mmCIF file of C-alpha atoms in Angstrom:
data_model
loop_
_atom_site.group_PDB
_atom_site.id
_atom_site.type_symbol
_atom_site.label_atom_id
_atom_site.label_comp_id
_atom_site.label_asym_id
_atom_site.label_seq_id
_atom_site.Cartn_x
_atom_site.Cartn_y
_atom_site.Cartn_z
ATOM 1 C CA UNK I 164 -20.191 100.214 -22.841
ATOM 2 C CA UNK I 165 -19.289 98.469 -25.931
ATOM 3 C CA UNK I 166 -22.617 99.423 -28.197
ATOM 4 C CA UNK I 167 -21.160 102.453 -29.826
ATOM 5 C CA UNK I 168 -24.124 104.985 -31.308
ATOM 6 C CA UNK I 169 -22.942 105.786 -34.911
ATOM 7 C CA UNK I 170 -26.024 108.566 -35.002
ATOM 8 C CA UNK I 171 -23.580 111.696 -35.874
ATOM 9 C CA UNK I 172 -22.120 110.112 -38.641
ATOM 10 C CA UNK I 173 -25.541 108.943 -40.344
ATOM 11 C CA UNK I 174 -26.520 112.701 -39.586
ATOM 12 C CA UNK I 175 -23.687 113.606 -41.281
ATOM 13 C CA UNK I 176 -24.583 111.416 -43.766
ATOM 14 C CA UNK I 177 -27.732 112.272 -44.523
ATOM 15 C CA UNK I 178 -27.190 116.349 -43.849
ATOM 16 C CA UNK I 179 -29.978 116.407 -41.156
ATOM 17 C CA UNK I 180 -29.706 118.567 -37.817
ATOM 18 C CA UNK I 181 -30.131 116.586 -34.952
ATOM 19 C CA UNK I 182 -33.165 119.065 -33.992
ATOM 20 C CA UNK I 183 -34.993 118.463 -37.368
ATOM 21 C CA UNK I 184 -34.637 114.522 -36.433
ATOM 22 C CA UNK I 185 -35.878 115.220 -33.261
ATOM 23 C CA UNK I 186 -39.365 116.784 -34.207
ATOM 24 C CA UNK I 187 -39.844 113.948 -36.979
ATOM 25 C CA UNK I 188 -39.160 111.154 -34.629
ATOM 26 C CA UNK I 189 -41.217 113.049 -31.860
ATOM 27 C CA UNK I 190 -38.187 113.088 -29.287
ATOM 28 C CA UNK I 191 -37.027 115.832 -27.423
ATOM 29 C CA UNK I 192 -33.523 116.822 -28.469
ATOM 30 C CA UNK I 193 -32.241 116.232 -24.971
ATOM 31 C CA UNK I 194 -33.078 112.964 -25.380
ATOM 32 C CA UNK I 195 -31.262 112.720 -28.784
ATOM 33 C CA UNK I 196 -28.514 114.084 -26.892
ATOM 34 C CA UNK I 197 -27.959 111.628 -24.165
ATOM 35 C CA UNK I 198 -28.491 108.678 -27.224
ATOM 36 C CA UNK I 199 -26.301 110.224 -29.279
ATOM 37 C CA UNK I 200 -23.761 111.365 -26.586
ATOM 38 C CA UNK I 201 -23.829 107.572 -25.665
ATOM 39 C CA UNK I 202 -25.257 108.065 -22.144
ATOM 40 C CA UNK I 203 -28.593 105.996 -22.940
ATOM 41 C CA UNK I 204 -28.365 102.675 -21.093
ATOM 42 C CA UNK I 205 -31.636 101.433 -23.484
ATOM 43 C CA UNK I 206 -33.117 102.323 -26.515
ATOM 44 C CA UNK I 207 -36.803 101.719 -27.180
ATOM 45 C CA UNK I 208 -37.727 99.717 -30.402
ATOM 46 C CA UNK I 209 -40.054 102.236 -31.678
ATOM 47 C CA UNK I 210 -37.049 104.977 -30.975
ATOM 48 C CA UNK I 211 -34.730 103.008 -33.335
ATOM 49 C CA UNK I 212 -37.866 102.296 -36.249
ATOM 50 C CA UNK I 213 -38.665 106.117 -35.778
ATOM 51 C CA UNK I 214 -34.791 107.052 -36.526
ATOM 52 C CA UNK I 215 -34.412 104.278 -39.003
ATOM 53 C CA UNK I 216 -37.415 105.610 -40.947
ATOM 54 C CA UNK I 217 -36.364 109.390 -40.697
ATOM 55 C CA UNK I 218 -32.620 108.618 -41.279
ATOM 56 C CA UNK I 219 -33.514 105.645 -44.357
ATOM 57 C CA UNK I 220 -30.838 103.335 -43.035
ATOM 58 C CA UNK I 221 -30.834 100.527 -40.819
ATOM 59 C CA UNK I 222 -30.259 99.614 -37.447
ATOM 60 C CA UNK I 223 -26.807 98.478 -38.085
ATOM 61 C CA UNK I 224 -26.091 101.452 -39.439
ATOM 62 C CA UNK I 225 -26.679 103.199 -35.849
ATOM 63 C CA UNK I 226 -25.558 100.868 -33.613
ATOM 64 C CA UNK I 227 -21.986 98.968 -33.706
ATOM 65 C CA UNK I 228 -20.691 96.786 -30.967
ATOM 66 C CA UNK I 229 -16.706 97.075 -30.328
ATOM 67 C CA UNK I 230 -15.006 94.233 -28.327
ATOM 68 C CA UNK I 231 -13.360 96.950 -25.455
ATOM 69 C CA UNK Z 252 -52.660 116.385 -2.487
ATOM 70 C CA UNK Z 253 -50.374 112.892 -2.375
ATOM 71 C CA UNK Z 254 -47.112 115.236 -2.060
ATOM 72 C CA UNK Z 255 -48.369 117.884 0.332
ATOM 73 C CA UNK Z 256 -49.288 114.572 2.418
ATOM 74 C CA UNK Z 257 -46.315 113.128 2.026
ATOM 75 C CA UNK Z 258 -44.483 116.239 2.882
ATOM 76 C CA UNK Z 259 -46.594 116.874 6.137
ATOM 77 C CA UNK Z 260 -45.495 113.169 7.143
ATOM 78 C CA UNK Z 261 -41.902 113.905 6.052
ATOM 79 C CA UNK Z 262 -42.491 117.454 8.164
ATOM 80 C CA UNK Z 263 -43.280 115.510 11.095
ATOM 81 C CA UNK Z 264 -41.247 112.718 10.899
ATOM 82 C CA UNK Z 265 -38.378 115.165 10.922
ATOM 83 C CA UNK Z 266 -39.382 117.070 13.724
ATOM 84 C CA UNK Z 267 -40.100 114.113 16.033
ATOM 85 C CA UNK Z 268 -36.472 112.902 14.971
ATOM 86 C CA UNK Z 269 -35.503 116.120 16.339
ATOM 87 C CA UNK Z 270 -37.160 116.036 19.164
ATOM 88 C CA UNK Z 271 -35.711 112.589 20.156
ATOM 89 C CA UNK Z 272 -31.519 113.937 19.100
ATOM 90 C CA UNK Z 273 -32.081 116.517 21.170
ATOM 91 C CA UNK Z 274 -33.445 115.331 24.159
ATOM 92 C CA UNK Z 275 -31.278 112.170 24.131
ATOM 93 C CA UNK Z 276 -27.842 114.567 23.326
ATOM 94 C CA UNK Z 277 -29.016 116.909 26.455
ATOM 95 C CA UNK Z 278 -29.440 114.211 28.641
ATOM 96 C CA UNK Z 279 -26.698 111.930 27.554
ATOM 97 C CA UNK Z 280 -24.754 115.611 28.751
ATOM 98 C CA UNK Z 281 -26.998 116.407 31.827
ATOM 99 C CA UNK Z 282 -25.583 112.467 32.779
ATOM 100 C CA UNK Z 283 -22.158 112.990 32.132
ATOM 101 C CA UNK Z 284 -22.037 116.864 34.201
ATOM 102 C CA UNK Z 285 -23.558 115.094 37.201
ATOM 103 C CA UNK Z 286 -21.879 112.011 37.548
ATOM 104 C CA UNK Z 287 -18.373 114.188 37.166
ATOM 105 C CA UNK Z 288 -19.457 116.502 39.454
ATOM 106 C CA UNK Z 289 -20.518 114.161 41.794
ATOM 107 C CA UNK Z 290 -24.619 115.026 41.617
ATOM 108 C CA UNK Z 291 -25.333 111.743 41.173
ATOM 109 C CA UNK Z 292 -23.896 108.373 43.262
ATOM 110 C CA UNK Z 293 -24.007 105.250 40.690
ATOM 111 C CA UNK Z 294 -25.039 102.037 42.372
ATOM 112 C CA UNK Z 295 -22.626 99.191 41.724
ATOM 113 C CA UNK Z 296 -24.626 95.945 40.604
ATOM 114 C CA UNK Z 297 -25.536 95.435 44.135
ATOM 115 C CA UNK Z 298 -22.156 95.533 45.201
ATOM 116 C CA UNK Z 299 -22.095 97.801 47.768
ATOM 117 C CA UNK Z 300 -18.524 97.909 47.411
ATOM 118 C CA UNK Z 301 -16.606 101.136 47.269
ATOM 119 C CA UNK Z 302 -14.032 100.159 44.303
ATOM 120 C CA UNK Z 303 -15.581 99.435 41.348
ATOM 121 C CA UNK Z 304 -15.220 95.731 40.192
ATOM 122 C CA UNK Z 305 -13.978 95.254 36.300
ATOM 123 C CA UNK Z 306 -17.098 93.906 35.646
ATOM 124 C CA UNK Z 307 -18.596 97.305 36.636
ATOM 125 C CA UNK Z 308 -16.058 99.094 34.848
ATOM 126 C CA UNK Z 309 -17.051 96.961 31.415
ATOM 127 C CA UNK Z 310 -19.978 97.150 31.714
ATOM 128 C CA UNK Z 311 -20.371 101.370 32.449
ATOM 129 C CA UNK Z 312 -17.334 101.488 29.522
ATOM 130 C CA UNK Z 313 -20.019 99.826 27.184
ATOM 131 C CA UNK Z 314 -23.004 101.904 27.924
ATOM 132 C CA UNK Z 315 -21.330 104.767 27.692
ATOM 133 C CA UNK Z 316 -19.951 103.430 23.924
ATOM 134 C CA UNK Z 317 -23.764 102.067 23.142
ATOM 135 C CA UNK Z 318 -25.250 105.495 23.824
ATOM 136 C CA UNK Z 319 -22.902 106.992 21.888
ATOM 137 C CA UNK Z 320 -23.704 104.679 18.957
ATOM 138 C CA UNK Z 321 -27.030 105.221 18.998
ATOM 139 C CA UNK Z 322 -27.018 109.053 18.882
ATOM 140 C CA UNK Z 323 -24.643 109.025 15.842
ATOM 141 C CA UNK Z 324 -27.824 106.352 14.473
ATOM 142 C CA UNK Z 325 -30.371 108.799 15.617
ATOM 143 C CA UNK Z 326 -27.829 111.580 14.101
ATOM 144 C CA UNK Z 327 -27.694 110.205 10.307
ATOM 145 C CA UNK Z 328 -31.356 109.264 11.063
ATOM 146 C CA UNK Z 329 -32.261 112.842 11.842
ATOM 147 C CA UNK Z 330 -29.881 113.858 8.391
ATOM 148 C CA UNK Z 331 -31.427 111.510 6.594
ATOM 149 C CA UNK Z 332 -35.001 112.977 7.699
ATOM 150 C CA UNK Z 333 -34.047 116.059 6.355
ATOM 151 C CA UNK Z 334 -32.904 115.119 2.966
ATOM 152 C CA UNK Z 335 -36.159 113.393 2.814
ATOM 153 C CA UNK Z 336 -37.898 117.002 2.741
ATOM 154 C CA UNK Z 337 -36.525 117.882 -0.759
ATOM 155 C CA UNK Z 338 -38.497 114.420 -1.868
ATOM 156 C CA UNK Z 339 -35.467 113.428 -3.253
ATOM 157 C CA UNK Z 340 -36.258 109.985 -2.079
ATOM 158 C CA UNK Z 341 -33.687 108.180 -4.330
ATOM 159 C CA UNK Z 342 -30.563 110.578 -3.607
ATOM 160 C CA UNK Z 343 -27.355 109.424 -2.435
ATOM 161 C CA UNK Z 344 -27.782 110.821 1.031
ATOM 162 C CA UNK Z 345 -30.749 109.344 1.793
ATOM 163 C CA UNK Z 346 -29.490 106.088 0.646
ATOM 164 C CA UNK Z 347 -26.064 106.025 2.577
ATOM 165 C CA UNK Z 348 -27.244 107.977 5.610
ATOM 166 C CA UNK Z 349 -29.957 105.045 6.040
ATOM 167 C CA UNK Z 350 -27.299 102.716 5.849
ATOM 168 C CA UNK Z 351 -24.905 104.127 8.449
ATOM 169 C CA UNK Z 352 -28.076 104.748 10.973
ATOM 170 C CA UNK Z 353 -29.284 101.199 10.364
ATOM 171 C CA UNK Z 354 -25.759 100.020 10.954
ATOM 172 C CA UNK Z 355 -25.239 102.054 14.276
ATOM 173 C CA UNK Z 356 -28.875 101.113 15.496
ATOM 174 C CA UNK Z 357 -28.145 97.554 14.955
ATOM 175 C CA UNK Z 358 -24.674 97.677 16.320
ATOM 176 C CA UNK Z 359 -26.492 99.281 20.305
ATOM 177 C CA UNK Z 360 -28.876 96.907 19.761
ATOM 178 C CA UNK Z 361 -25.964 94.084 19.712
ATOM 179 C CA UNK Z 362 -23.967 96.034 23.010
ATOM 180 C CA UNK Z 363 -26.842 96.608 24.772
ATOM 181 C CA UNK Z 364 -26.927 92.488 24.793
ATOM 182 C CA UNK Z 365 -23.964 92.277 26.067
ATOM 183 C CA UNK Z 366 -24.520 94.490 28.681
ATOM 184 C CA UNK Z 367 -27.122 92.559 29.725
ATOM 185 C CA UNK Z 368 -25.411 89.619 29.332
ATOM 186 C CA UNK Z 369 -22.675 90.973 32.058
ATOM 187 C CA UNK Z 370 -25.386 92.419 34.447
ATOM 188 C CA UNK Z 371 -26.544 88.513 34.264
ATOM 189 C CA UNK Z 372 -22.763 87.336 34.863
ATOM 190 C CA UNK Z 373 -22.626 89.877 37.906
ATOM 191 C CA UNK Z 374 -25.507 89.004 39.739
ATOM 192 C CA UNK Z 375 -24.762 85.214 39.010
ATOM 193 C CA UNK Z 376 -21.318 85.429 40.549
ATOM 194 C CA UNK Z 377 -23.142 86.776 43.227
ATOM 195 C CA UNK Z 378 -25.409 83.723 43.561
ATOM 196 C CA UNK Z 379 -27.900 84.758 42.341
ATOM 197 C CA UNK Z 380 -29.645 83.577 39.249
ATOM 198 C CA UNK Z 381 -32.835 85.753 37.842
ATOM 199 C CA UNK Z 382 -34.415 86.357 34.439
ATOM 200 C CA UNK Z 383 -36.470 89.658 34.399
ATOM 201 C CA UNK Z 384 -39.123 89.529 31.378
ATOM 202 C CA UNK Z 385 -39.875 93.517 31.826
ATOM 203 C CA UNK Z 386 -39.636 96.122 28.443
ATOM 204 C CA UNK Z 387 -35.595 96.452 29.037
ATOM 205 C CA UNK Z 388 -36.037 92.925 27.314
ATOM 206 C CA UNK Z 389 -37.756 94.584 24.125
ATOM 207 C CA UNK Z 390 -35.518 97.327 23.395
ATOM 208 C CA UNK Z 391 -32.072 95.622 21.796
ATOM 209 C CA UNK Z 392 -34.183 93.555 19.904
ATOM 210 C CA UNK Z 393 -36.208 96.353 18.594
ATOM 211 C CA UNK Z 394 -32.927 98.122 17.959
ATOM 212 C CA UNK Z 395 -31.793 95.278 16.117
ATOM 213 C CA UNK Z 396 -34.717 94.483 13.967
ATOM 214 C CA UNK Z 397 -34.617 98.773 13.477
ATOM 215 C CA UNK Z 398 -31.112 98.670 12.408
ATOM 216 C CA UNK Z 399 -31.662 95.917 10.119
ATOM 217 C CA UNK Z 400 -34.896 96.744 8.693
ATOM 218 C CA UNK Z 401 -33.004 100.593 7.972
ATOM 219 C CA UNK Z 402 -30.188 98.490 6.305
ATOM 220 C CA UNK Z 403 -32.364 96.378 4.062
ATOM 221 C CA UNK Z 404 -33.922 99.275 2.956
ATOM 222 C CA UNK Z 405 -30.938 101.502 2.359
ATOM 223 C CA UNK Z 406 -30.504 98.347 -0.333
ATOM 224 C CA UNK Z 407 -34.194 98.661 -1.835
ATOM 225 C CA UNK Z 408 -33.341 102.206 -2.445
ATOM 226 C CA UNK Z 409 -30.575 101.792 -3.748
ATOM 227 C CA UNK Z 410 -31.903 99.172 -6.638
ATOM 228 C CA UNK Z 411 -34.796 101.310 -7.019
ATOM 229 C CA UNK Z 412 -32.598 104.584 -8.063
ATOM 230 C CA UNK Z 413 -30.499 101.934 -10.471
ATOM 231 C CA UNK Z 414 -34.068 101.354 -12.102
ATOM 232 C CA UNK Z 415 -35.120 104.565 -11.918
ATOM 233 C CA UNK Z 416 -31.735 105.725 -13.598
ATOM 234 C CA UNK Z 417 -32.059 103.192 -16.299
ATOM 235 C CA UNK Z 418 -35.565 103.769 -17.026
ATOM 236 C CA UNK Z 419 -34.547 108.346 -17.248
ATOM 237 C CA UNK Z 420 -31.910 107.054 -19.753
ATOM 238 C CA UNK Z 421 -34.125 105.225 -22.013
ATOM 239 C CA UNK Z 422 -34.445 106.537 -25.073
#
């Protein structure tokens, strides 16, 4: 798929677990898995506000879309 | 309550699938054993001839195929029956094993036409023209509408897992 999840690197970025994300954003970290393994074929609006908020970036910061 | 339902209807479904493999298989066999042992005289399309005509041959070459057909349907149907009991309604088995006994139902239903089809050739080379409205009428067509009716929803299935897929991987 050519949406790419950049969620690691804002992790990275912002020196947050992916657990800790996942009980502020009130997702179970298998879900955060398959998202941020890039196995989600959707992602819910209130998802991406909810990691937005949590992670203070933008959605453009998360998702990138390469030309494959 | 709705899956212990659902399970008693998959439960019986299953066994009645059974029920029909095994006593079609034993007599499809019970046939065979007695007409090569000799048990059992075959008439000829009212022949009465003691060489079989090519017409005869076809047309016993084409049953024997159709049965055959329709126990490997009635097989997949009967595998299909018993994936159904892990309620894994959406699996891959299910869903191709539907297919494949749709396709084999529908494909008897089609030769058992044409053996028809020849009987009516026979007996009109003979002279003689009938048309016999009786149940032997009903059963290609119900094959066929069976065979496509398990292919169409072999398709439904398979659309339904994509959603169902789609809609597990939602974040």
């Amino acid at each position: 798929m050519p949406i790419i999840i950049n969620l690691d690197v804002m992790l990275a970025k912002r020196k947050i677990r992916s657990k800790e994300l996942s009980e502020r954003i009130g997702i179970t970290t298998s879900n955060l898995s398959i998202l941020k393994s890039g196995k989600a074929k959707a992602i819910r609006f209130s998802t991406l506000e909810a990691i937005c908020k949590a992670l203070e970036c933008q959605p453009k910061d998360i998702l990138e879309y390469r030309d494959s | 309550m709705q899956i212990n339902s659902s399970m008693k209807k998959s439960f019986l479904f299953k066994s009645l699938v059974d029920y029909l493999y095994i006593l079609n298989v034993g007599g499809f066999l019970l046939l065979l054993t007695t007409i090569s042992f000799g048990f059992v005289e075959i008439n000829v399309i009212k022949g009465g001839d003691e060489h079989w005509s090519l017409l005869a041959i076809s047309i016993s070459c084409i049953s024997v195929l159709t049965c055959i057909v329709f126990l490997r349907g009635v097989y997949y149907l009967r595998k299909m029956a018993r994936h159904l009991l892990t309620h894994k309604y959406f699996s891959k088995q299910i869903i191709k094993c539907l297919k494949i006994s749709g396709t084999h139902f529908l494909l008897a239903g089609v030769m058992f036409v044409v053996i028809m089809i020849l009987g009516w050739i026979g007996k009109l080379r003979e002279g003689l023209f009938e048309f016999v409205y009786d149940i032997n009428l009903m059963v290609p067509l119900f094959l066929m509408i069976i065979g496509l009716f398990f292919m169409i929803q072999s398709e439904a299935l398979l659309v339904a897992k994509n959603f169902k897929e789609e809609n597990e991987l939602t974040v």
